[in-house]
């Protein structure tokens, strides 16, 4: 534990702005004397006391509730004092200032808390593990109901329990391999007798299930970035408005109306989709439009999925078809092969029956194709299903726990080490020292998720993303 973690800390624990109630939180070891001087009485543990919060001259700053939680039975595992006052920013700042002022004599080294420091102390004092700590931030930041419920499951320990189960099975397998290494003179084949290969296979199957759920949880947390691209007047802005259910982008029959990106986050079955409307892709001499087109390509290259919008009313025009072909070629060059492109044929309400019937043959070999009318909404449901499928969404929200990209990466690392372990264990002459090392590395990757083995640099990155009072 770093030296700064020994300092008592204070901060406003509620969001900036005005509200009915605001909270000032103090955490540290041995707060008893400080609390008694600040409140003018010795509070009973875990009992709300209504009293005046006085300044140095005995004048009331405010009247409110004080709650004292002696450690280790507190959020941080240390002594914690919470002052609940009226939620004006000036009132709360005066209370923080009073705490710092009194601390000069009653609680030396009291300082303002850094972002996430209260939760960091809860982690360091073994009140929660690292995955649960991250779930607190994810619960606060949740943009959908499904994400909030999944973060709640992670906070309750559902994800951590899965990781611990995997770790325990991995430790048992390591024990067998280490025993074989430690006693090579014994004729007993520990690994075969204990069915080590079977244990490893079951561990891999269990890991696959956890990885699938973690990937779904990461989708709930992060969502996907969907960029709408295509020629001018294909209906990109109309499609954004239809998906968002609001008039976000200006829609006119004038080509080049959209000059810059317009972004909106929507949700489909609880999965957040960050949908971006971009400028129409074409050759232009207009300097402003050229900047918008350049920005459109920047967004396209950073997309998780692209909706390539086509105009069914112009599909038979040679110039239009040639321009679409150029865009398709540019998309193939600019995008990673794993980024899906969905061909969306728009304006079915205005297209001829022949055009609407022939749309599926217009881009041969492309699996993801949808026809719709952004104006009437016909076909939007099919597009939403296609987006979820492209995102990899499979699970119902009720069974998913929130996860982060780093969790998915760690689980993928575990999977890689277990695959190497399987190759060794099934070989005719397994190198047991290499097998033992692969299993050790797999366990380290698992431990990094819950924080049993985590660098201080990673902790700094994680907790710095929290708000100050958390």
Coordinates of C-alpha atoms in Angstrom, one line a residue:
X1 CA 0.0 0.0 0.0
X2 CA 1.4 3.4 -1.0
X3 CA 2.1 6.1 1.6
X4 CA -0.8 8.3 0.3
X5 CA -3.3 5.5 1.2
X6 CA -2.4 6.1 4.9
X7 CA -3.7 9.7 4.7
X8 CA -7.2 10.5 5.8
X9 CA -9.2 12.0 2.9
X10 CA -12.3 14.1 2.5
X11 CA -14.5 15.0 -0.5
X12 CA -18.0 15.9 -1.6
X13 CA -19.6 12.5 -2.5
X14 CA -22.6 13.8 -4.5
X15 CA -22.7 15.1 -8.1
X16 CA -21.9 18.7 -8.8
X17 CA -24.8 21.1 -8.8
X18 CA -27.7 21.8 -6.6
X19 CA -29.9 19.1 -5.0
X20 CA -32.1 18.4 -2.0
X21 CA -29.3 16.5 -0.2
X22 CA -25.5 16.6 -0.5
X23 CA -23.0 14.4 1.2
X24 CA -19.5 15.1 2.4
X25 CA -17.5 12.0 3.2
X26 CA -14.3 11.5 5.3
X27 CA -12.4 8.3 5.5
X28 CA -9.3 7.3 7.4
X29 CA -8.0 5.4 10.4
X30 CA -8.6 6.7 13.9
X31 CA -11.2 9.3 13.1
X32 CA -12.9 9.1 16.5
X33 CA -11.4 12.2 18.1
X34 CA -11.8 14.3 15.0
X35 CA -15.4 13.3 14.6
X36 CA -16.2 14.2 18.2
X37 CA -14.7 17.7 17.8
X38 CA -16.4 18.3 14.5
X39 CA -19.8 17.3 15.7
X40 CA -19.5 18.5 19.3
X41 CA -20.5 15.0 20.6
X42 CA -19.5 11.4 20.3
X43 CA -21.9 9.8 17.8
X44 CA -23.2 6.2 18.2
X45 CA -21.8 4.0 15.4
X46 CA -24.1 3.5 12.4
X47 CA -26.8 5.7 13.8
X48 CA -28.1 8.9 12.2
X49 CA -27.8 12.1 14.3
X50 CA -29.6 15.3 13.4
X51 CA -27.5 18.3 14.5
X52 CA -26.0 21.6 13.5
X53 CA -22.7 21.6 11.5
X54 CA -20.8 24.4 13.1
X55 CA -17.9 26.6 11.9
X56 CA -14.9 27.5 14.0
X57 CA -16.9 30.2 15.8
X58 CA -19.7 27.9 16.7
X59 CA -22.1 29.3 14.1
X60 CA -24.2 26.8 12.2
X61 CA -23.1 26.2 8.6
X62 CA -26.2 24.0 8.1
X63 CA -28.3 21.4 10.0
X64 CA -28.2 17.9 8.8
X65 CA -27.5 14.2 9.5
X66 CA -24.2 12.7 10.6
X67 CA -23.4 9.0 10.4
X68 CA -20.2 7.4 11.7
X69 CA -19.1 4.0 10.5
X70 CA -16.1 2.7 12.5
X71 CA -13.8 0.4 10.5
X72 CA -13.7 -2.2 9.3
X73 CA -17.5 -2.2 9.0
X74 CA -17.7 0.6 6.4
X75 CA -17.5 1.1 2.7
X76 CA -13.7 1.7 2.7
X77 CA -12.8 -0.6 5.6
X78 CA -11.6 2.4 7.5
X79 CA -13.5 4.8 9.8
X80 CA -16.0 6.7 7.7
X81 CA -17.9 9.9 8.5
X82 CA -20.8 11.0 6.3
X83 CA -22.3 14.5 6.6
X84 CA -25.7 14.8 4.9
X85 CA -26.6 18.5 4.4
X86 CA -28.7 20.5 2.0
X87 CA -27.3 20.0 -1.5
X88 CA -26.1 23.5 -2.3
X89 CA -22.5 23.6 -3.7
X90 CA -21.5 26.4 -1.3
X91 CA -22.8 24.6 1.7
X92 CA -20.9 21.5 0.9
X93 CA -17.7 23.4 0.1
X94 CA -17.9 25.1 3.5
X95 CA -18.2 21.7 5.2
X96 CA -15.2 20.4 3.4
X97 CA -13.3 23.6 4.3
X98 CA -14.3 23.2 8.0
X99 CA -13.1 19.6 8.0
X100 CA -9.7 20.6 6.6
X101 CA -9.5 23.5 9.0
X102 CA -10.2 21.4 12.1
X103 CA -7.8 18.7 10.8
X104 CA -4.8 21.0 11.3
X105 CA -4.9 20.1 15.0
X106 CA -7.3 17.2 15.3
X107 CA -6.4 15.1 12.2
X108 CA -3.0 15.9 10.6
X109 CA -2.5 14.9 7.0
X110 CA -6.2 15.1 6.1
X111 CA -6.4 16.0 2.4
X112 CA -8.8 16.1 -0.4
X113 CA -9.6 12.7 -2.0
X114 CA -8.4 11.9 -5.5
X115 CA -10.8 10.5 -8.1
X116 CA -12.0 7.0 -7.1
X117 CA -10.0 7.0 -3.9
X118 CA -12.8 5.9 -1.6
X119 CA -13.5 2.8 -3.8
X120 CA -9.8 2.2 -4.2
X121 CA -9.4 2.0 -0.4
X122 CA -12.3 -0.4 -0.3
X123 CA -10.4 -2.6 -2.8
X124 CA -7.1 -2.3 -1.0
X125 CA -8.8 -3.2 2.3
X126 CA -10.4 -6.3 0.8
X127 CA -14.0 -5.0 1.0
X128 CA -14.4 -5.7 -2.7
X129 CA -12.3 -7.1 -5.5
X130 CA -11.2 -5.2 -8.6
X131 CA -14.0 -6.4 -10.8
X132 CA -16.5 -5.3 -8.2
X133 CA -14.8 -1.9 -8.0
X134 CA -15.1 -1.4 -11.7
X135 CA -18.7 -2.5 -11.6
X136 CA -19.4 0.5 -9.2
X137 CA -18.2 2.9 -11.9
X138 CA -20.1 1.0 -14.6
X139 CA -23.3 1.2 -12.5
X140 CA -22.9 4.9 -12.2
X141 CA -22.2 5.3 -15.9
X142 CA -24.8 2.8 -17.2
X143 CA -26.7 4.2 -20.2
X144 CA -29.4 1.5 -20.4
X145 CA -31.5 -0.4 -17.9
X146 CA -29.9 -3.7 -19.0
X147 CA -26.4 -2.3 -18.4
X148 CA -27.4 -1.1 -15.0
X149 CA -28.8 -4.4 -14.0
X150 CA -25.8 -6.2 -15.3
X151 CA -23.4 -3.9 -13.4
X152 CA -25.5 -4.6 -10.3
X153 CA -24.9 -8.3 -10.8
X154 CA -21.1 -7.8 -11.2
X155 CA -21.1 -5.6 -8.1
X156 CA -22.8 -8.4 -6.1
X157 CA -20.0 -10.7 -7.1
X158 CA -21.5 -12.8 -9.9
X159 CA -18.6 -12.2 -12.3
X160 CA -16.0 -12.5 -9.6
X161 CA -17.5 -15.9 -8.5
X162 CA -17.1 -17.2 -12.0
X163 CA -13.5 -16.1 -12.1
X164 CA -12.8 -17.6 -8.7
X165 CA -14.3 -21.0 -9.8
X166 CA -12.1 -21.0 -12.9
X167 CA -9.0 -20.1 -10.7
X168 CA -9.7 -22.8 -8.2
X169 CA -9.9 -25.5 -11.0
X170 CA -6.7 -24.1 -12.5
X171 CA -4.9 -24.2 -9.2
X172 CA -5.9 -27.8 -8.7
X173 CA -4.6 -28.7 -12.2
X174 CA -1.3 -26.8 -11.5
X175 CA -1.0 -28.8 -8.2
X176 CA -1.0 -32.0 -10.2
X177 CA 1.5 -30.9 -12.7
X178 CA 3.8 -29.5 -10.0
X179 CA 3.6 -32.8 -8.1
X180 CA 4.7 -34.6 -11.2
X181 CA 7.6 -32.2 -11.6
X182 CA 8.6 -32.5 -7.9
X183 CA 8.7 -36.3 -7.8
X184 CA 10.0 -37.4 -11.2
X185 CA 11.5 -40.6 -9.7
X186 CA 8.1 -41.9 -8.8
X187 CA 6.6 -44.3 -11.3
X188 CA 3.1 -43.1 -10.5
X189 CA 1.8 -41.0 -13.4
X190 CA 0.0 -38.4 -11.5
X191 CA -1.5 -36.7 -14.5
X192 CA -3.1 -39.7 -16.1
X193 CA -4.4 -41.1 -12.8
X194 CA -6.0 -37.8 -11.9
X195 CA -7.4 -37.3 -15.4
X196 CA -5.5 -34.1 -15.9
X197 CA -6.5 -34.0 -19.6
X198 CA -10.1 -34.3 -18.7
X199 CA -9.8 -31.6 -16.1
X200 CA -8.2 -29.3 -18.6
X201 CA -10.9 -29.9 -21.2
X202 CA -13.6 -29.2 -18.7
X203 CA -11.8 -26.0 -17.6
X204 CA -11.7 -24.9 -21.3
X205 CA -15.4 -25.5 -21.7
X206 CA -16.1 -23.5 -18.5
X207 CA -13.9 -20.7 -19.7
X208 CA -15.7 -20.6 -23.1
X209 CA -19.0 -20.0 -21.3
X210 CA -17.5 -17.2 -19.1
X211 CA -15.9 -15.6 -22.2
X212 CA -19.2 -15.6 -24.0
X213 CA -21.0 -13.9 -21.1
X214 CA -18.2 -11.4 -20.6
X215 CA -18.3 -10.5 -24.3
X216 CA -22.0 -9.8 -23.9
X217 CA -21.4 -7.8 -20.8
X218 CA -18.7 -5.7 -22.6
X219 CA -21.3 -5.0 -25.3
X220 CA -23.7 -3.8 -22.7
X221 CA -21.1 -1.5 -21.2
X222 CA -19.3 -0.2 -24.3
X223 CA -22.0 -0.6 -27.0
X224 CA -20.9 -0.4 -30.7
X225 CA -20.1 2.5 -33.0
X226 CA -22.3 2.4 -36.1
X227 CA -21.5 4.8 -38.9
X228 CA -24.1 5.6 -41.7
X229 CA -22.3 6.1 -45.0
X230 CA -23.3 6.6 -48.6
X231 CA -23.8 9.1 -51.4
X232 CA -25.6 12.4 -50.8
X233 CA -29.4 12.2 -50.6
X234 CA -29.4 8.5 -50.0
X235 CA -31.4 9.1 -46.8
X236 CA -28.6 8.9 -44.2
X237 CA -30.0 11.7 -42.0
X238 CA -33.5 10.4 -42.3
X239 CA -32.3 7.0 -41.2
X240 CA -30.6 8.5 -38.1
X241 CA -33.8 10.3 -37.2
X242 CA -35.8 7.1 -37.7
X243 CA -33.5 5.0 -35.5
X244 CA -33.4 7.7 -32.8
X245 CA -37.1 8.5 -33.0
X246 CA -36.3 12.2 -33.1
X247 CA -35.4 14.9 -35.6
X248 CA -31.7 15.2 -34.9
X249 CA -30.3 15.8 -38.3
X250 CA -31.6 18.3 -40.9
X251 CA -33.2 16.6 -43.9
X252 CA -33.6 18.4 -47.2
X253 CA -33.5 17.4 -50.9
X254 CA -30.4 19.5 -51.4
X255 CA -27.2 17.4 -51.8
X256 CA -24.5 18.1 -49.3
X257 CA -26.9 19.3 -46.5
X258 CA -25.0 17.3 -43.9
X259 CA -21.6 18.9 -43.5
X260 CA -20.4 17.4 -40.2
X261 CA -21.2 14.3 -38.2
X262 CA -24.3 14.0 -36.1
X263 CA -24.3 11.4 -33.3
X264 CA -26.9 9.8 -31.2
X265 CA -26.8 6.9 -28.8
X266 CA -29.8 4.6 -29.0
X267 CA -30.5 1.2 -27.4
X268 CA -31.7 -2.1 -28.9
X269 CA -32.6 -4.7 -26.3
X270 CA -30.5 -2.8 -23.8
X271 CA -27.4 -2.7 -26.1
X272 CA -26.2 0.9 -26.6
X273 CA -25.5 1.8 -30.2
X274 CA -23.6 5.0 -31.0
X275 CA -25.1 5.9 -34.4
X276 CA -23.2 8.6 -36.5
X277 CA -24.6 10.3 -39.5
X278 CA -21.9 11.6 -41.9
X279 CA -21.6 13.8 -44.9
X280 CA -22.4 12.3 -48.3
X281 CA -19.4 10.7 -50.0
X282 CA -18.7 12.3 -53.4
X283 CA -16.2 14.4 -55.2
X284 CA -16.7 18.1 -54.3
X285 CA -15.0 21.4 -54.9
X286 CA -16.7 23.0 -51.8
X287 CA -14.0 23.4 -49.2
X288 CA -16.5 23.0 -46.2
X289 CA -18.0 19.9 -47.8
X290 CA -14.6 18.4 -48.4
X291 CA -13.7 18.8 -44.7
X292 CA -17.0 17.1 -43.8
X293 CA -16.3 14.2 -46.2
X294 CA -12.8 13.8 -44.8
X295 CA -14.3 13.6 -41.3
X296 CA -16.8 11.1 -42.5
X297 CA -14.0 8.8 -43.6
X298 CA -12.3 9.2 -40.2
X299 CA -15.5 8.1 -38.5
X300 CA -15.9 5.2 -40.9
X301 CA -12.3 3.9 -40.3
X302 CA -13.0 3.9 -36.5
X303 CA -16.4 2.2 -36.8
X304 CA -17.5 -1.1 -35.3
X305 CA -20.1 -1.5 -38.1
X306 CA -21.0 0.5 -41.2
X307 CA -24.4 1.0 -42.7
X308 CA -23.8 1.5 -46.4
X309 CA -26.9 3.3 -47.6
X310 CA -28.2 3.0 -51.1
X311 CA -31.0 4.8 -52.9
X312 CA -33.4 2.3 -54.5
X313 CA -34.9 5.1 -56.7
X314 CA -31.6 5.6 -58.4
X315 CA -30.2 2.1 -58.5
X316 CA -30.6 1.9 -62.3
X317 CA -28.7 5.1 -63.1
X318 CA -25.2 4.3 -64.4
X319 CA -23.5 7.3 -62.7
X320 CA -25.1 6.5 -59.4
X321 CA -24.2 2.8 -59.6
X322 CA -20.6 3.7 -60.5
X323 CA -20.3 6.0 -57.5
X324 CA -21.6 3.3 -55.2
X325 CA -19.1 0.9 -56.6
X326 CA -16.3 3.4 -55.8
X327 CA -17.5 3.8 -52.3
X328 CA -17.7 0.0 -51.8
X329 CA -14.1 -0.3 -53.1
X330 CA -12.9 2.4 -50.7
X331 CA -14.7 0.8 -47.8
X332 CA -13.0 -2.5 -48.5
X333 CA -9.6 -0.7 -48.6
X334 CA -10.2 1.4 -45.4
X335 CA -12.0 -1.1 -43.1
X336 CA -10.6 -4.0 -41.2
X337 CA -11.9 -7.2 -42.6
X338 CA -13.7 -8.0 -39.3
X339 CA -15.7 -4.7 -39.4
X340 CA -19.1 -5.6 -40.9
X341 CA -20.8 -3.6 -43.6
X342 CA -24.5 -3.8 -43.9
X343 CA -26.0 -2.8 -47.3
X344 CA -29.2 -0.8 -46.6
X345 CA -31.5 -0.2 -49.5
X346 CA -33.6 2.8 -48.7
X347 CA -36.7 4.5 -50.1
X348 CA -38.8 1.3 -50.7
X349 CA -41.8 3.5 -50.3
X350 CA -40.8 5.5 -53.4
X351 CA -39.1 2.8 -55.5
X352 CA -40.7 0.9 -58.3
X353 CA -41.8 -2.7 -57.5
X354 CA -39.1 -3.9 -59.9
X355 CA -36.4 -2.1 -57.9
X356 CA -37.7 -3.3 -54.6
X357 CA -37.8 -6.9 -55.8
X358 CA -34.3 -6.8 -57.3
X359 CA -32.4 -5.2 -54.4
X360 CA -30.9 -8.5 -53.1
X361 CA -29.1 -9.0 -56.4
X362 CA -27.6 -5.5 -56.5
X363 CA -24.6 -6.4 -54.3
X364 CA -23.9 -10.1 -55.0
X365 CA -22.0 -12.0 -52.4
X366 CA -22.9 -9.6 -49.6
X367 CA -24.7 -11.4 -46.8
X368 CA -25.9 -8.4 -44.8
X369 CA -28.6 -6.7 -46.8
X370 CA -31.7 -4.9 -45.6
X371 CA -34.3 -2.9 -47.5
X372 CA -36.4 -0.3 -45.7
X373 CA -38.0 3.1 -45.8
X374 CA -36.5 5.6 -43.4
X375 CA -39.5 7.8 -44.0
X376 CA -42.2 5.3 -43.1
X377 CA -40.2 3.1 -40.8
X378 CA -40.9 -0.1 -42.8
X379 CA -37.9 -2.4 -42.4
X380 CA -36.4 -0.7 -39.4
X381 CA -37.1 -3.7 -37.1
X382 CA -35.1 -6.0 -39.5
X383 CA -32.2 -3.5 -39.5
X384 CA -32.2 -3.4 -35.7
X385 CA -32.0 -7.3 -35.6
X386 CA -29.2 -7.2 -38.2
X387 CA -27.2 -4.7 -36.1
X388 CA -27.6 -6.9 -32.9
X389 CA -26.5 -9.9 -34.9
X390 CA -23.5 -8.1 -36.3
X391 CA -22.6 -6.9 -32.8
X392 CA -22.5 -10.5 -31.6
X393 CA -25.4 -10.0 -29.1
X394 CA -26.7 -13.4 -28.1
X395 CA -27.7 -13.5 -24.4
X396 CA -30.8 -12.2 -22.7
X397 CA -29.8 -9.3 -20.3
X398 CA -31.1 -11.2 -17.2
X399 CA -28.1 -13.6 -17.3
X400 CA -25.3 -11.2 -18.2
X401 CA -22.9 -9.4 -15.9
X402 CA -21.1 -6.3 -16.9
X403 CA -17.6 -6.6 -18.2
X404 CA -14.9 -4.4 -19.7
X405 CA -12.6 -4.8 -22.7
X406 CA -9.7 -5.6 -20.4
X407 CA -11.7 -8.5 -18.9
X408 CA -12.3 -9.9 -22.3
X409 CA -8.7 -9.5 -23.2
X410 CA -7.6 -11.2 -20.0
X411 CA -9.9 -14.1 -20.6
X412 CA -8.6 -14.4 -24.2
X413 CA -5.1 -14.6 -22.8
X414 CA -6.2 -17.4 -20.4
X415 CA -7.7 -19.2 -23.4
X416 CA -4.5 -18.9 -25.3
X417 CA -2.4 -20.3 -22.4
X418 CA -4.9 -23.2 -21.9
X419 CA -4.7 -24.1 -25.6
X420 CA -0.9 -24.3 -25.3
X421 CA -1.4 -26.4 -22.2
X422 CA -3.7 -28.8 -24.1
X423 CA -1.1 -29.1 -26.8
X424 CA 1.5 -30.2 -24.3
X425 CA -0.7 -32.5 -22.3
X426 CA -1.8 -34.4 -25.4
X427 CA 1.6 -34.7 -26.9
X428 CA 3.5 -38.0 -26.9
X429 CA 6.3 -36.6 -24.7
X430 CA 4.8 -33.6 -22.9
X431 CA 7.3 -31.0 -21.6
X432 CA 5.9 -30.7 -18.0
X433 CA 7.9 -27.6 -17.2
X434 CA 6.4 -25.8 -20.2
X435 CA 2.9 -27.1 -19.2
X436 CA 3.4 -25.8 -15.7
X437 CA 4.5 -22.4 -17.0
X438 CA 1.5 -22.1 -19.3
X439 CA -0.9 -22.9 -16.4
X440 CA 0.9 -20.3 -14.2
X441 CA 0.5 -17.6 -16.8
X442 CA -3.2 -18.5 -17.2
X443 CA -3.7 -18.1 -13.5
X444 CA -1.9 -14.7 -13.5
X445 CA -4.2 -13.5 -16.3
X446 CA -7.3 -14.6 -14.3
X447 CA -6.0 -12.9 -11.1
X448 CA -5.6 -9.6 -13.0
X449 CA -9.3 -9.5 -13.4
X450 CA -10.2 -9.5 -9.7
X451 CA -7.0 -7.8 -8.7
X452 CA -5.1 -10.5 -6.8
X453 CA -2.2 -9.8 -9.2
X454 CA -2.4 -6.3 -10.6
X455 CA 0.2 -3.6 -11.2
X456 CA -0.1 -0.2 -9.5
X457 CA -0.1 1.5 -12.9
X458 CA -3.3 -0.4 -13.9
X459 CA -4.9 0.5 -10.6
X460 CA -4.1 4.2 -11.2
X461 CA -5.8 4.1 -14.7
X462 CA -8.9 2.3 -13.4
X463 CA -9.6 4.5 -10.3
X464 CA -8.7 7.7 -12.0
X465 CA -11.9 7.3 -14.2
X466 CA -14.1 7.5 -11.1
X467 CA -15.7 10.7 -9.8
X468 CA -14.0 12.4 -6.9
X469 CA -16.4 11.4 -4.1
X470 CA -16.5 7.7 -5.0

